Amino acid sequence: MSTSFLREGPMPYCKGCGHALVARQLAQALGSLGLEPHDVVVTSDIGCVGLVDPIFPAVHTVHTIHGRSTAVATGAVLADTLLGDGRLKNIVMIGDGGASIGLLHLTQAALLNVDVTVLLHNNMLYGMTGGQHSALTPERFATTTTPGGNWVPAIDMEQLLRGCHAGFFARLVATDGALAGVIADAIRYPGFALVEVLELCTGYGVPLNHLDGKALRAIAAEQGWSLGVRFRRDDRPPYHAAYRKRFPVGAPTPPGDGDGTSRGPDTGAASPARRHGGDRHGNGGARAWHRVTRPVGVVIAGSAGERVQTAAAVLAQAALAAGLHGVQKNDYPVTVGSGFSLSEVTISPHPILYTGIEHPEAVIVTSTDGVREIKGRGDLGRLASNGLVIADETIAADLASQRTIAVPLRATLTPRFAALGAVAGWLDGSGILDHEAMTDAIAALAGDEAPAFEHAAATGRSLVASAMAWSA
C-alpha cells in the first residue's frame, strides 16, 4: 500500500468506526493505480465523513455542505474534462445522511454519467449530529429517532441507480478484503461509479442495536441487499465524451445550448462564449477588453438577499468575457437567508491556482452586516497599497479607513443593486475592464432583468465617479 496518500498517526474517528477502514482502502486503491497525489481530488460532505480531509494531506481536498459534495465534484469534473486535460480523478466521500440530503445530486450525476467516483459510507444513521435515522436506515434498525426500530423501508441504492442509468455500482462491507480493489475499479471506470460501503457506527448504531462485527452481512441479507460489484455497463459514453461529440473542438457552442463555452479554432482551448455577436475567439483573437497584467482581488460584502453574490458573479463573468481567468468564492452564515453575504473575486491573465486574496485591490461594503464581517476578517488591514474601499454612505464612517469612498448606493440604487453599482463604479474608476465586458456578462447572467442591471451599472459608475472626484 502506498503511504504517500494517507497521513501517519491516529484517525479522527471513533474507535472501530468503518470510516477509517474506507480511508485506508481508498489510499491503497490510489496507490495501486499509480496516481500522483496532485492528480487526485477528494470532495467530502458534511458530518463524520468530512473529517477525512486532513488525513489525505497530499491531494486536493474540497469540504462541502450538507449533501452538496456530489454536485461540487460534478462541476469540478466537467470543468476539468471539458476545459482542461481531464487529468484529475475526483472521489466523493459522503455518508448516508449526506446522500439522503443530496439524493438528487447523486441521481443527476448518474444520469449525466459524469466521471466521478462516489464512496458512500452507509452506517445507516446520522452519526455526527446525534444518531438520527436517514433515508438509508434499514427496517427494524434502531436509531435515536427510531428507538423501537425503523419501520420505513430504506432506499435501495442499487435499484435507484439502475433506474438512473448509472455506469458502475458495488456494495461491500467495510471489512471486505476486496474493497480496495473494487474502489480502484470504480476510480478506473470512465463514468459515474458508486461504491456503497456498509459500516457500523460505534457511537450509536452498535449500542442501540446490540451489534457486533458480524452483523453487517446479516443486515444486508435481511434487507435483500446483494453484495459485490452489482453492475457495470460500458454502453454509455461518459458525459465529457458525449459533449465533445456533440460540440467538437473548433465548433462554437450555439447560444443557450451545452455548457456555455466555445472552443477557439486556433488553439482548441476553452474560453467563455459570448451571448451576442458570435464567438469572441476567432482568427483575430480576443478583443482588448482589459488591461490586467497581474492577479486582482476584490471583496464584496453586504446582507443576504441583496444580490451581493450576483454582483460578484457579474464581475467574474466580465473577466471571462474579456479573455481573463476568474474565480468567485462565496461565504455566508448557516442561516443562509439572513445575516451577511460575502464574495471574493480574483481575476488574472494567468491560471488561478490559489483562490485566497491576500491583499485586495478593492473592498466593497453595502450594509452593516457587511461591515461586521469585513472587520472580523481583517480585510481593511490587508488592503493593497493602492487599494480602495467603496462603502454605502450610511456605513462609511464605521470602516475607519482613509481610503474609504462614501457613496449613496442604497438610497439611489436600492439595496438590491447597491453591490452591482459599486462593482461597476470601481471597474470604471480602475480602468481594468471595458464597459463591453460588463455588458457581455450582464447579457449572459441577467436574462430579462438585463435592462435593470445595465441601468444600475450605469448609475453606479456615475455615483462612484462623483464620490471619487469629491474626495479628491
XYZ file of C-alpha atoms in Angstrom:
472
model
C 0.000 0.000 0.000
C 1.296 3.449 -0.857
C 1.886 5.596 2.199
C 2.140 8.822 0.193
C -1.601 9.430 0.276
C -2.555 8.807 3.903
C -1.321 10.831 6.856
C 0.511 8.879 9.510
C -0.959 8.852 13.006
C -4.366 8.236 14.570
C -7.584 8.545 12.609
C -10.063 11.292 13.561
C -12.898 8.787 14.085
C -14.375 6.851 16.969
C -12.654 3.575 17.755
C -13.932 0.871 15.409
C -15.638 3.300 13.003
C -15.830 1.985 9.458
C -14.794 5.373 8.073
C -11.184 4.621 8.996
C -11.309 1.354 7.073
C -12.651 3.096 3.975
C -9.951 5.767 4.157
C -7.234 3.134 4.329
C -8.733 1.146 1.477
C -9.010 4.304 -0.627
C -5.330 5.077 -0.011
C -4.452 1.544 -1.050
C -6.569 1.826 -4.195
C -4.968 5.141 -5.185
C -1.520 3.667 -4.673
C -2.329 0.606 -6.753
C -3.459 2.833 -9.629
C -0.118 4.634 -9.652
C -1.752 8.036 -9.376
C 0.140 11.138 -8.325
C -1.390 12.896 -5.294
C -1.679 16.196 -7.162
C -3.894 14.457 -9.728
C -6.432 13.388 -7.078
C -9.303 15.435 -5.629
C -11.188 14.260 -2.544
C -14.505 16.078 -2.168
C -16.062 15.468 1.227
C -19.540 16.028 2.585
C -20.728 17.234 5.974
C -20.727 15.007 9.057
C -18.199 12.458 10.289
C -17.182 11.651 6.731
C -15.987 15.241 6.367
C -13.202 14.581 8.860
C -11.337 12.826 6.051
C -9.831 15.999 4.567
C -6.703 16.370 6.722
C -5.764 12.687 6.602
C -5.134 12.978 2.847
C -2.669 15.874 3.050
C -1.032 15.481 -0.367
C -4.190 15.500 -2.513
C -6.554 18.332 -3.336
C -9.458 18.381 -0.862
C -12.776 20.223 -1.023
C -15.070 20.263 2.015
C -18.700 20.969 1.159
C -22.006 21.439 2.974
C -24.918 19.076 3.527
C -25.384 16.754 0.555
C -23.640 19.007 -1.947
C -20.383 17.083 -2.367
C -21.504 15.227 -5.491
C -22.714 18.415 -7.153
C -19.470 20.249 -6.387
C -17.410 17.315 -7.646
C -19.551 17.097 -10.783
C -18.820 20.733 -11.559
C -15.110 20.226 -10.976
C -15.021 17.144 -13.199
C -16.901 18.883 -16.011
C -14.543 21.849 -15.824
C -11.518 19.551 -15.930
C -12.754 17.255 -18.696
C -14.295 19.947 -20.910
C -11.962 22.900 -20.302
C -8.810 21.146 -19.127
C -6.917 17.993 -19.894
C -9.122 15.638 -17.842
C -6.208 14.528 -15.708
C -7.864 14.743 -12.284
C -9.550 11.837 -10.516
C -12.333 13.096 -8.247
C -13.529 10.940 -5.360
C -16.586 11.947 -3.351
C -16.728 10.902 0.309
C -20.324 11.048 1.507
C -22.336 9.454 4.313
C -25.856 8.078 4.186
C -27.060 11.314 5.780
C -25.420 13.454 3.122
C -26.657 11.089 0.427
C -30.205 11.454 1.784
C -29.998 15.256 1.704
C -28.251 15.406 -1.655
C -30.021 12.483 -3.300
C -30.918 14.392 -6.460
C -27.274 15.384 -6.929
C -26.364 11.700 -6.931
C -29.076 10.796 -9.402
C -28.205 13.692 -11.716
C -24.514 12.747 -11.733
C -25.545 9.207 -12.596
C -27.865 10.388 -15.371
C -25.080 12.517 -16.825
C -22.604 9.661 -16.387
C -20.033 12.212 -15.275
C -16.618 10.733 -14.471
C -16.744 10.814 -10.663
C -16.344 8.076 -8.066
C -18.629 8.233 -5.025
C -17.765 6.296 -1.871
C -20.997 6.125 0.116
C -20.226 5.444 3.788
C -23.505 3.842 4.844
C -23.523 3.403 8.606
C -27.311 3.693 8.412
C -27.731 6.831 10.527
C -26.595 10.423 11.038
C -23.528 9.849 13.205
C -22.210 13.340 13.928
C -25.499 15.041 14.776
C -26.887 12.517 17.263
C -27.666 9.160 15.660
C -30.898 10.049 13.853
C -32.274 7.814 11.121
C -31.646 8.563 7.447
C -33.263 7.578 4.173
C -30.877 4.592 4.093
C -31.703 3.272 7.588
C -32.872 -0.354 7.247
C -36.183 -1.537 8.580
C -36.061 -2.596 12.247
C -32.772 -0.720 12.760
C -32.800 1.365 15.938
C -31.633 4.983 15.930
C -32.126 7.839 18.389
C -35.213 8.954 16.445
C -36.491 5.409 15.880
C -35.622 3.775 19.226
C -38.120 0.971 18.623
C -36.699 0.255 15.199
C -37.276 1.959 11.866
C -40.495 0.865 10.180
C -39.947 2.738 6.876
C -38.123 0.846 4.098
C -34.684 2.127 3.189
C -33.745 3.350 -0.263
C -32.035 0.620 -2.228
C -29.159 2.457 -3.898
C -28.653 -0.326 -6.403
C -32.201 -0.118 -7.721
C -32.192 3.688 -7.615
C -29.001 3.955 -9.645
C -30.074 1.289 -12.098
C -33.085 3.489 -12.801
C -30.737 6.440 -13.353
C -28.648 4.510 -15.892
C -25.535 4.678 -13.699
C -22.444 3.037 -15.096
C -20.961 1.229 -12.104
C -22.322 0.179 -8.725
C -20.898 -2.027 -5.999
C -21.916 -2.752 -2.421
C -19.483 -4.198 0.124
C -18.951 -4.200 3.855
C -16.134 -2.099 5.275
C -14.146 -5.158 6.377
C -14.272 -6.848 2.974
C -10.764 -7.674 1.752
C -11.798 -6.911 -1.821
C -12.793 -3.326 -1.009
C -9.558 -1.637 -2.156
C -9.659 -3.477 -5.467
C -13.294 -2.562 -6.076
C -12.583 1.082 -5.235
C -9.709 1.018 -7.718
C -12.024 -0.434 -10.382
C -14.572 2.300 -9.655
C -11.941 5.034 -9.987
C -10.671 3.476 -13.202
C -14.193 3.363 -14.641
C -14.594 6.318 -17.070
C -18.088 7.360 -15.970
C -20.214 7.611 -12.822
C -19.326 4.965 -10.251
C -20.669 4.494 -6.737
C -19.389 2.078 -4.112
C -21.741 1.711 -1.157
C -19.798 0.618 1.911
C -21.881 -0.838 4.736
C -20.402 0.070 8.124
C -21.323 0.264 11.777
C -21.372 3.479 13.787
C -19.782 2.505 17.085
C -21.161 5.611 18.758
C -24.843 4.931 18.056
C -25.527 2.027 15.723
C -23.675 -0.615 17.725
C -25.024 0.152 21.227
C -28.585 0.896 20.099
C -28.822 -2.377 18.175
C -26.514 -4.556 20.308
C -24.430 -5.444 17.274
C -21.047 -6.985 16.705
C -18.718 -7.012 13.700
C -20.558 -9.898 12.051
C -23.860 -8.057 11.878
C -23.408 -6.199 8.610
C -23.779 -9.172 6.295
C -26.846 -10.311 8.224
C -28.397 -6.843 7.913
C -27.682 -6.823 4.172
C -29.236 -10.252 3.745
C -32.317 -9.282 5.745
C -32.840 -6.192 3.579
C -32.253 -8.092 0.364
C -29.099 -6.104 -0.430
C -26.748 -8.200 -2.534
C -23.014 -7.626 -2.082
C -20.200 -7.296 -4.605
C -19.986 -5.486 -7.926
C -23.644 -5.404 -8.875
C -23.399 -3.891 -12.338
C -21.078 -2.247 -14.801
C -22.242 -1.026 -18.158
C -19.978 0.088 -20.975
C -22.645 1.078 -23.471
C -22.838 4.715 -22.319
C -20.034 7.199 -23.005
C -19.062 9.494 -20.117
C -20.602 12.948 -20.286
C -17.472 14.729 -21.480
C -17.102 12.300 -24.410
C -20.750 12.731 -25.375
C -20.372 16.502 -25.136
C -17.242 16.546 -27.298
C -19.054 14.506 -29.930
C -21.964 16.932 -29.914
C -19.775 20.053 -29.843
C -16.438 19.191 -31.471
C -13.346 21.237 -30.715
C -13.318 24.253 -33.011
C -17.089 24.491 -33.360
C -18.804 27.366 -31.498
C -21.437 26.429 -28.966
C -24.934 27.514 -30.037
C -26.383 30.208 -27.723
C -28.336 28.634 -24.888
C -27.047 25.134 -25.674
C -24.467 22.969 -23.944
C -22.457 24.383 -21.027
C -21.952 27.916 -22.292
C -18.385 27.519 -23.572
C -16.944 27.641 -27.016
C -13.631 26.413 -28.306
C -11.280 28.559 -30.339
C -10.263 27.161 -33.695
C -6.676 28.369 -33.269
C -5.700 26.563 -30.081
C -8.593 24.309 -29.116
C -8.527 25.932 -25.675
C -11.872 26.520 -23.991
C -12.997 30.091 -23.476
C -16.230 31.831 -22.449
C -18.818 32.044 -25.193
C -20.392 35.398 -25.906
C -24.154 35.594 -25.978
C -24.121 38.343 -28.627
C -22.023 38.986 -31.698
C -20.775 35.457 -32.247
C -17.625 33.795 -30.986
C -15.120 36.163 -29.424
C -12.208 33.859 -30.228
C -11.933 33.856 -33.993
C -8.831 34.220 -36.101
C -8.453 37.784 -34.874
C -8.008 36.700 -31.251
C -9.668 38.170 -28.154
C -10.873 41.750 -28.095
C -8.827 44.128 -25.966
C -11.397 44.488 -23.211
C -8.938 44.556 -20.321
C -5.691 45.997 -19.014
C -4.947 43.378 -16.361
C -1.326 42.277 -16.045
C -1.425 40.559 -12.654
C -3.983 38.967 -10.299
C -6.535 41.428 -8.896
C -8.675 40.571 -5.870
C -11.987 42.166 -4.855
C -14.017 41.544 -1.688
C -17.731 42.381 -1.741
C -19.745 42.267 1.495
C -23.326 43.070 2.370
C -26.539 41.429 3.544
C -28.236 38.221 2.481
C -30.814 38.669 -0.257
C -29.254 41.878 -1.600
C -27.541 40.285 -4.603
C -24.015 40.572 -3.290
C -23.047 37.275 -4.866
C -24.853 38.179 -8.090
C -22.735 41.320 -8.345
C -19.635 39.217 -7.780
C -20.769 36.772 -10.472
C -21.140 39.638 -12.942
C -17.599 40.771 -12.140
C -16.186 37.276 -12.600
C -18.153 36.751 -15.823
C -16.952 40.120 -17.129
C -13.384 38.982 -16.581
C -14.087 35.798 -18.546
C -15.709 37.812 -21.321
C -12.508 39.862 -21.548
C -10.420 36.736 -22.003
C -9.154 36.596 -18.416
C -9.276 33.870 -15.786
C -11.685 34.410 -12.896
C -12.804 32.701 -9.707
C -15.574 33.529 -7.258
C -15.677 32.294 -3.681
C -18.784 32.901 -1.543
C -19.331 32.946 2.201
C -22.462 33.251 4.329
C -23.654 32.078 7.754
C -25.581 28.875 8.370
C -28.789 30.921 8.456
C -28.262 31.394 4.674
C -31.234 33.717 4.146
C -30.262 36.207 6.853
C -27.083 37.839 8.107
C -24.077 38.684 5.975
C -23.295 37.713 2.409
C -19.744 37.926 1.095
C -17.940 37.135 -2.141
C -14.294 37.172 -3.104
C -13.444 37.531 -6.788
C -9.998 37.135 -8.294
C -9.302 37.952 -11.930
C -5.997 37.280 -13.609
C -4.363 36.954 -17.014
C -2.896 33.647 -15.825
C -4.488 30.455 -14.384
C -5.513 30.969 -10.749
C -4.082 28.198 -8.595
C -4.726 29.878 -5.212
C -8.154 31.373 -4.622
C -7.326 33.287 -1.429
C -6.950 37.074 -1.590
C -4.015 38.280 0.486
C -4.187 41.978 -0.428
C -7.492 43.025 -2.018
C -7.407 45.818 -4.555
C -10.944 46.791 -3.592
C -13.274 46.185 -0.680
C -16.940 46.950 -1.386
C -19.327 47.123 1.586
C -23.044 47.843 1.259
C -24.605 47.191 4.694
C -23.952 46.920 8.437
C -23.889 43.117 8.090
C -21.069 43.554 5.617
C -19.216 45.933 7.930
C -19.220 43.403 10.757
C -17.915 40.648 8.502
C -15.206 42.787 6.911
C -13.984 43.926 10.324
C -13.998 40.385 11.671
C -11.957 39.130 8.717
C -9.455 41.975 8.835
C -9.794 42.812 5.141
C -9.148 46.518 5.651
C -5.824 45.825 7.312
C -4.764 43.743 4.310
C -5.808 46.269 1.670
C -3.291 46.674 -1.153
C -1.168 49.824 -1.082
C -3.221 51.313 -3.903
C -6.455 49.674 -2.752
C -9.814 51.359 -2.373
C -12.816 50.888 -0.096
C -16.222 51.711 -1.578
C -18.955 51.841 1.047
C -22.535 52.952 1.274
C -22.661 56.432 2.752
C -24.623 55.210 5.799
C -21.811 52.906 6.957
C -18.635 54.502 5.561
C -17.741 56.078 8.907
C -17.822 52.652 10.580
C -14.965 51.393 8.403
C -12.415 53.905 9.702
C -10.198 53.852 6.623
C -8.672 56.887 4.948
C -9.160 55.166 1.620
C -12.938 54.794 2.010
C -15.183 56.428 -0.568
C -18.720 57.072 0.695
C -21.359 56.549 -1.998
C -25.196 56.778 -1.745
C -25.619 53.281 -3.120
C -28.648 52.030 -1.225
C -30.616 55.276 -1.406
C -30.061 55.709 -5.138
C -29.905 52.155 -6.440
C -31.967 50.313 -3.771
C -30.320 47.564 -1.701
C -30.882 45.006 -4.498
C -28.497 46.815 -6.855
C -26.132 48.559 -4.424
C -23.368 45.975 -4.797
C -23.677 45.801 -8.589
C -23.497 49.588 -8.880
C -20.409 49.684 -6.677
C -18.719 46.973 -8.756
C -19.438 48.891 -11.963
C -18.169 52.112 -10.404
C -14.954 50.500 -9.213
C -14.327 48.891 -12.606
C -14.848 52.235 -14.314
C -12.541 54.058 -11.901
C -9.809 51.435 -12.054
C -9.981 51.149 -15.817
C -9.018 47.476 -15.822
C -12.081 46.264 -17.776
C -14.017 47.986 -20.535
C -17.771 48.522 -20.316
C -18.303 45.956 -23.069
C -17.036 43.194 -20.778
C -19.632 44.003 -18.126
C -22.355 44.374 -20.754
C -21.455 40.921 -22.053
C -21.566 39.499 -18.517
C -24.950 41.065 -17.776
C -26.366 39.693 -21.023
C -25.123 36.239 -20.043
C -26.406 36.266 -16.469
C -29.328 38.650 -16.068
C -31.822 37.396 -18.636
C -34.981 39.507 -18.673
C -33.537 41.738 -15.956
C -30.626 42.829 -18.146
C -32.016 46.374 -18.692
C -32.354 46.897 -14.923
C -28.831 45.567 -14.396
C -27.482 47.861 -17.111
C -29.217 50.871 -15.577
C -27.807 50.039 -12.142
C -24.316 49.658 -13.593
C -24.509 52.990 -15.404
C -25.847 54.734 -12.302
C -23.178 53.125 -10.152
C -20.433 54.387 -12.460
C -21.776 57.926 -12.128
C -22.167 57.732 -8.339
C -18.692 56.354 -7.692
C -17.092 58.798 -10.136
C -18.764 61.724 -8.406
C -17.759 60.455 -4.949
C -14.171 59.933 -6.027
C -13.984 63.406 -7.607
C -15.384 64.979 -4.464
C -12.996 63.086 -2.184
C -10.013 64.028 -4.330
